[in-house]
mmCIF file of C-alpha atoms in Angstrom:
data_model
loop_
_atom_site.group_PDB
_atom_site.id
_atom_site.type_symbol
_atom_site.label_atom_id
_atom_site.label_comp_id
_atom_site.label_asym_id
_atom_site.label_seq_id
_atom_site.Cartn_x
_atom_site.Cartn_y
_atom_site.Cartn_z
ATOM 1 C CA VAL A 1 -53.238 0.914 -40.546
ATOM 2 C CA VAL A 2 -50.935 -0.053 -43.444
ATOM 3 C CA VAL A 3 -51.590 -3.069 -45.620
ATOM 4 C CA ALA A 4 -48.513 -4.615 -47.182
ATOM 5 C CA SER A 5 -49.232 -6.810 -50.201
ATOM 6 C CA SER A 6 -46.988 -8.862 -52.481
ATOM 7 C CA SER A 7 -47.426 -11.389 -55.192
ATOM 8 C CA SER A 8 -45.111 -13.972 -56.718
ATOM 9 C CA ALA A 9 -45.318 -16.545 -59.411
ATOM 10 C CA SER A 10 -45.480 -20.159 -58.160
ATOM 11 C CA SER A 11 -44.139 -23.212 -59.854
ATOM 12 C CA SER A 12 -47.637 -23.874 -61.374
ATOM 13 C CA SER A 13 -47.366 -20.419 -63.150
ATOM 14 C CA SER A 14 -50.245 -19.140 -61.031
ATOM 15 C CA THR A 15 -49.803 -16.001 -58.953
ATOM 16 C CA ASP A 16 -49.851 -16.231 -55.176
ATOM 17 C CA SER A 17 -50.753 -13.104 -53.271
ATOM 18 C CA VAL A 18 -49.856 -12.397 -49.651
ATOM 19 C CA SER A 19 -51.042 -9.423 -47.583
ATOM 20 C CA SER A 20 -50.682 -8.379 -44.032
ATOM 21 C CA ALA A 21 -52.079 -5.417 -42.117
ATOM 22 C CA VAL A 22 -50.030 -3.704 -39.429
ATOM 23 C CA ALA A 23 -50.756 -0.717 -37.182
ATOM 24 C CA ALA A 24 -49.049 2.534 -38.114
ATOM 25 C CA ARG A 25 -47.990 5.264 -35.739
ATOM 26 C CA VAL A 26 -48.611 8.819 -36.927
ATOM 27 C CA VAL A 27 -45.516 10.956 -36.456
ATOM 28 C CA SER A 28 -46.870 14.066 -38.135
ATOM 29 C CA SER A 29 -49.334 15.083 -40.837
ATOM 30 C CA ALA A 30 -46.753 13.955 -43.395
ATOM 31 C CA ILE A 31 -45.103 10.972 -41.771
ATOM 32 C CA ALA A 32 -46.337 7.613 -40.395
ATOM 33 C CA ALA A 33 -44.150 4.823 -39.083
ATOM 34 C CA PHE A 34 -44.743 1.068 -38.806
ATOM 35 C CA GLU A 35 -42.913 -2.183 -38.368
ATOM 36 C CA SER A 36 -42.683 -4.069 -41.701
ATOM 37 C CA PRO A 37 -44.436 -7.441 -41.549
ATOM 38 C CA ALA A 38 -42.756 -10.674 -42.697
ATOM 39 C CA MET A 39 -43.282 -11.053 -46.446
ATOM 40 C CA PRO A 40 -41.787 -13.171 -49.241
ATOM 41 C CA SER A 41 -39.013 -11.487 -51.252
ATOM 42 C CA GLY A 42 -40.038 -9.535 -54.280
ATOM 43 C CA ALA A 43 -42.066 -6.491 -55.178
ATOM 44 C CA ALA A 44 -44.737 -5.299 -52.747
ATOM 45 C CA SER A 45 -47.115 -2.356 -52.301
ATOM 46 C CA LEU A 46 -48.092 -0.510 -49.254
ATOM 47 C CA THR A 47 -51.628 0.759 -48.965
ATOM 48 C CA PRO A 48 -52.709 3.022 -46.099
ATOM 49 C CA SER A 49 -56.191 2.694 -44.622
ATOM 50 C CA ILE A 50 -58.096 5.044 -42.354
ATOM 51 C CA SER A 51 -60.817 3.670 -40.112
ATOM 52 C CA GLY A 52 -60.708 0.475 -42.034
ATOM 53 C CA VAL A 53 -61.182 2.108 -45.354
ATOM 54 C CA ALA A 54 -58.254 1.606 -47.801
ATOM 55 C CA VAL A 55 -56.927 4.530 -49.792
ATOM 56 C CA PRO A 56 -55.567 2.648 -52.929
ATOM 57 C CA GLU A 57 -54.680 5.826 -54.717
ATOM 58 C CA SER A 58 -52.081 6.400 -52.044
ATOM 59 C CA ALA A 59 -50.385 3.024 -52.461
ATOM 60 C CA VAL A 60 -46.617 3.097 -52.849
ATOM 61 C CA ALA A 61 -44.257 0.478 -54.258
ATOM 62 C CA ALA A 62 -41.753 -1.265 -51.950
ATOM 63 C CA ALA A 63 -39.515 -4.308 -52.206
ATOM 64 C CA TYR A 64 -38.592 -7.196 -49.943
ATOM 65 C CA LEU A 65 -35.041 -8.255 -50.534
ATOM 66 C CA THR A 66 -33.485 -11.684 -50.050
ATOM 67 C CA ARG A 67 -30.843 -11.944 -47.335
ATOM 68 C CA ALA A 68 -27.328 -10.952 -48.448
ATOM 69 C CA VAL A 69 -24.357 -13.074 -47.514
ATOM 70 C CA VAL A 70 -20.996 -11.554 -46.597
ATOM 71 C CA ALA A 71 -18.204 -13.968 -47.445
ATOM 72 C CA GLY A 72 -14.995 -12.001 -47.462
ATOM 73 C CA ALA A 73 -13.263 -8.555 -47.405
ATOM 74 C CA GLU A 74 -9.995 -7.532 -48.969
ATOM 75 C CA PRO A 75 -7.698 -6.205 -47.691
ATOM 76 C CA SER A 76 -8.259 -7.800 -44.306
ATOM 77 C CA SER A 77 -6.190 -5.082 -42.564
ATOM 78 C CA THR A 78 -5.492 -1.409 -43.005
ATOM 79 C CA PHE A 79 -3.995 1.641 -41.435
ATOM 80 C CA SER A 80 -6.125 4.485 -40.029
ATOM 81 C CA SER A 81 -5.302 7.638 -38.096
ATOM 82 C CA GLY A 82 -5.452 11.429 -38.109
ATOM 83 C CA GLY A 83 -9.065 11.491 -39.312
ATOM 84 C CA PHE A 84 -8.315 9.600 -42.496
ATOM 85 C CA GLY A 85 -9.531 6.122 -43.292
ATOM 86 C CA GLY A 86 -7.727 3.267 -44.954
ATOM 87 C CA ALA A 87 -7.651 1.944 -48.477
ATOM 88 C CA PRO A 88 -10.982 0.920 -50.149
ATOM 89 C CA VAL A 89 -12.257 -2.465 -48.970
ATOM 90 C CA ARG A 90 -13.736 -4.953 -51.518
ATOM 91 C CA VAL A 91 -16.530 -7.044 -49.936
ATOM 92 C CA SER A 92 -17.446 -10.321 -51.575
ATOM 93 C CA GLY A 93 -20.504 -12.445 -51.038
ATOM 94 C CA SER A 94 -23.876 -12.962 -52.658
ATOM 95 C CA GLY A 95 -27.282 -11.307 -52.852
ATOM 96 C CA PHE A 96 -25.830 -7.807 -53.358
ATOM 97 C CA ARG A 97 -27.977 -5.343 -55.342
ATOM 98 C CA ASP A 98 -27.658 -1.740 -56.463
ATOM 99 C CA THR A 99 -30.534 0.027 -54.858
ATOM 100 C CA GLY A 100 -28.904 3.452 -54.752
ATOM 101 C CA LEU A 101 -28.621 3.046 -50.957
ATOM 102 C CA ALA A 102 -25.892 0.458 -50.679
ATOM 103 C CA ALA A 103 -23.682 0.905 -47.614
ATOM 104 C CA CYS A 104 -21.135 -0.903 -45.461
ATOM 105 C CA ALA A 105 -20.780 -1.071 -41.745
ATOM 106 C CA PHE A 106 -17.521 -1.490 -39.824
ATOM 107 C CA GLY A 107 -18.745 -2.719 -36.456
ATOM 108 C CA THR A 108 -21.153 -0.006 -35.269
ATOM 109 C CA VAL A 109 -19.764 2.594 -37.591
ATOM 110 C CA ALA A 110 -22.440 2.929 -40.293
ATOM 111 C CA PRO A 111 -23.627 3.689 -42.841
ATOM 112 C CA VAL A 112 -20.508 4.042 -44.986
ATOM 113 C CA ALA A 113 -21.344 4.660 -48.643
ATOM 114 C CA ALA A 114 -20.574 1.742 -50.990
ATOM 115 C CA GLY A 115 -20.608 1.008 -54.686
ATOM 116 C CA VAL A 116 -22.086 -2.251 -55.944
ATOM 117 C CA ALA A 117 -20.047 -3.814 -58.792
ATOM 118 C CA SER A 118 -22.124 -7.003 -59.083
ATOM 119 C CA SER A 119 -24.367 -9.337 -57.126
ATOM 120 C CA GLY A 120 -21.295 -10.718 -55.534
ATOM 121 C CA GLU A 121 -19.003 -7.704 -55.020
ATOM 122 C CA MET A 122 -19.102 -4.199 -53.595
ATOM 123 C CA THR A 123 -16.549 -1.665 -52.468
ATOM 124 C CA CYS A 124 -16.471 0.855 -49.648
ATOM 125 C CA ALA A 125 -13.831 3.071 -48.159
ATOM 126 C CA PRO A 126 -13.527 2.804 -44.364
ATOM 127 C CA PRO A 127 -13.600 6.003 -42.365
ATOM 128 C CA SER A 128 -11.100 6.759 -39.595
ATOM 129 C CA LEU A 129 -11.298 3.866 -37.117
ATOM 130 C CA THR A 130 -9.696 3.122 -33.820
ATOM 131 C CA PRO A 131 -6.299 1.379 -34.372
ATOM 132 C CA GLY A 132 -5.713 -1.929 -32.640
ATOM 133 C CA ARG A 133 -9.205 -3.312 -33.123
ATOM 134 C CA SER A 134 -11.129 -5.607 -35.392
ATOM 135 C CA PHE A 135 -14.318 -4.404 -36.967
ATOM 136 C CA ASN A 136 -16.945 -6.833 -38.366
ATOM 137 C CA VAL A 137 -17.781 -5.864 -41.986
ATOM 138 C CA GLY A 138 -21.514 -5.713 -42.866
ATOM 139 C CA VAL A 139 -23.488 -4.645 -45.844
ATOM 140 C CA SER A 140 -26.903 -2.915 -46.291
ATOM 141 C CA PHE A 141 -29.035 -1.937 -49.243
ATOM 142 C CA ASN A 142 -31.390 0.476 -47.442
ATOM 143 C CA ARG A 143 -28.883 1.901 -45.003
ATOM 144 C CA ARG A 144 -30.885 0.565 -42.069
ATOM 145 C CA ASP A 145 -30.778 -3.196 -42.110
ATOM 146 C CA PHE A 146 -27.169 -4.598 -42.165
ATOM 147 C CA PHE A 147 -26.075 -8.147 -42.876
ATOM 148 C CA PHE A 148 -22.908 -9.502 -41.198
ATOM 149 C CA SER A 149 -21.175 -12.833 -41.449
ATOM 150 C CA ASP A 150 -22.312 -15.443 -38.978
ATOM 151 C CA ALA A 151 -18.872 -15.942 -37.394
ATOM 152 C CA ILE A 152 -18.120 -14.537 -33.950
ATOM 153 C CA SER A 153 -15.370 -11.970 -33.465
ATOM 154 C CA GLU A 154 -13.282 -10.749 -30.595
ATOM 155 C CA VAL A 155 -11.669 -7.412 -30.134
ATOM 156 C CA ILE A 156 -8.037 -7.435 -31.300
ATOM 157 C CA THR A 157 -5.799 -5.693 -28.791
ATOM 158 C CA ALA A 158 -2.275 -4.681 -29.610
ATOM 159 C CA GLY A 159 -0.315 -7.924 -30.114
ATOM 160 C CA GLY A 160 -3.262 -10.150 -29.043
ATOM 161 C CA PRO A 161 -5.011 -12.864 -31.105
ATOM 162 C CA GLY A 162 -8.675 -12.955 -31.927
ATOM 163 C CA VAL A 163 -11.315 -15.029 -33.717
ATOM 164 C CA LEU A 164 -11.933 -13.206 -36.971
ATOM 165 C CA PRO A 165 -15.134 -13.382 -39.037
ATOM 166 C CA VAL A 166 -15.290 -11.221 -42.145
ATOM 167 C CA ALA A 167 -13.616 -8.276 -40.473
ATOM 168 C CA LEU A 168 -11.197 -5.437 -41.031
ATOM 169 C CA VAL A 169 -8.248 -5.234 -38.641
ATOM 170 C CA VAL A 170 -7.149 -1.622 -38.142
ATOM 171 C CA ALA A 171 -3.519 -0.962 -37.232
ATOM 172 C CA ALA A 172 -1.759 2.197 -36.240
ATOM 173 C CA PRO A 173 0.168 3.687 -39.192
ATOM 174 C CA PRO A 174 3.842 2.707 -39.662
ATOM 175 C CA VAL A 175 6.412 5.007 -38.278
ATOM 176 C CA ALA A 176 7.714 7.513 -40.853
ATOM 177 C CA LEU A 177 10.952 9.515 -40.380
ATOM 178 C CA ASP A 178 11.140 12.803 -42.194
ATOM 179 C CA ALA A 179 13.988 14.705 -40.647
ATOM 180 C CA VAL A 180 16.461 15.145 -37.760
ATOM 181 C CA ILE A 181 17.147 18.542 -36.328
ATOM 182 C CA PRO A 182 19.920 19.603 -36.321
ATOM 183 C CA SER A 183 21.020 17.547 -39.293
ATOM 184 C CA ALA A 184 24.762 18.011 -38.503
ATOM 185 C CA VAL A 185 26.697 18.501 -35.304
ATOM 186 C CA SER A 186 30.383 18.903 -34.515
ATOM 187 C CA GLU A 187 32.085 15.644 -33.534
ATOM 188 C CA THR A 188 33.583 17.298 -30.495
ATOM 189 C CA VAL A 189 30.177 18.044 -28.974
ATOM 190 C CA ALA A 190 28.092 15.231 -30.505
ATOM 191 C CA ALA A 191 27.652 13.323 -27.241
ATOM 192 C CA SER A 192 25.831 16.237 -25.623
ATOM 193 C CA VAL A 193 23.661 17.593 -28.427
ATOM 194 C CA SER A 194 19.905 17.106 -28.278
ATOM 195 C CA VAL A 195 18.455 15.908 -31.567
ATOM 196 C CA ASP A 196 14.777 16.145 -32.551
ATOM 197 C CA VAL A 197 13.337 13.480 -34.819
ATOM 198 C CA VAL A 198 10.483 14.602 -37.041
ATOM 199 C CA GLY A 199 7.973 12.199 -38.639
ATOM 200 C CA ALA A 200 4.658 10.436 -38.130
ATOM 201 C CA GLY A 201 3.172 7.450 -36.381
ATOM 202 C CA PHE A 202 5.230 7.801 -33.148
ATOM 203 C CA ARG A 203 3.726 6.258 -30.082
ATOM 204 C CA THR A 204 4.653 6.338 -26.425
ATOM 205 C CA GLU A 205 6.087 2.814 -26.713
ATOM 206 C CA SER A 206 8.188 3.787 -29.766
ATOM 207 C CA SER A 207 11.971 3.402 -29.353
ATOM 208 C CA PHE A 208 14.868 4.543 -31.552
ATOM 209 C CA VAL A 209 18.281 3.243 -32.277
ATOM 210 C CA SER A 210 20.679 5.999 -33.114
ATOM 211 C CA PRO A 211 21.496 5.993 -36.849
ATOM 212 C CA CYS A 212 24.757 7.824 -36.046
ATOM 213 C CA GLY A 213 27.919 5.866 -36.781
ATOM 214 C CA GLY A 214 31.499 6.453 -37.535
ATOM 215 C CA GLY A 215 33.623 5.711 -40.510
ATOM 216 C CA GLY A 216 33.663 6.650 -44.140
ATOM 217 C CA GLY A 217 35.351 9.704 -45.370
ATOM 218 C CA GLY A 218 32.798 12.469 -45.888
ATOM 219 C CA GLY A 219 30.034 10.303 -44.365
#
């Protein structure tokens, strides 16, 4: 059994103590697991007991945190592909705290390491995510419990609308053209020469308009 205890100062300057005992499951000789009971926010201590006898010298400090609120994320869209994530995302809200375990979640992709700048701002870099979707942005300060905005989201399909809460919309990267091979052909055979276009971000639905044109001496 584990006894969780906390105390907080009331408006009358007295100290109110709350304690709750919960059953623990022994995983190994070094690990026990239990479901944390509901407690007021603030510092708490966990004291194990064996056969009803407390072992106070084994008490460890813990903390119950107030609920964090996610209010916004900037930018609201990014590009992601090839195993690389997008630009860092700044998450705004309230109740943020630097516990050393701050993290973000992008939908079910979590935890993603984050840095806490203040109680209302933290930053995290999204990993590589599936283009064409919207990912709800959540925050955590123990890398287990995540807080998301209360709005409801829908998956964003290519070209389709959606109801966005605090979310990051991931798009495929823009098309980039690096070279054409060959870079020059004889005008007498130009109509029958196969030209390869080299770049990035091409998709099966991509189409090209020939950049070739006449005119211009030396052009």
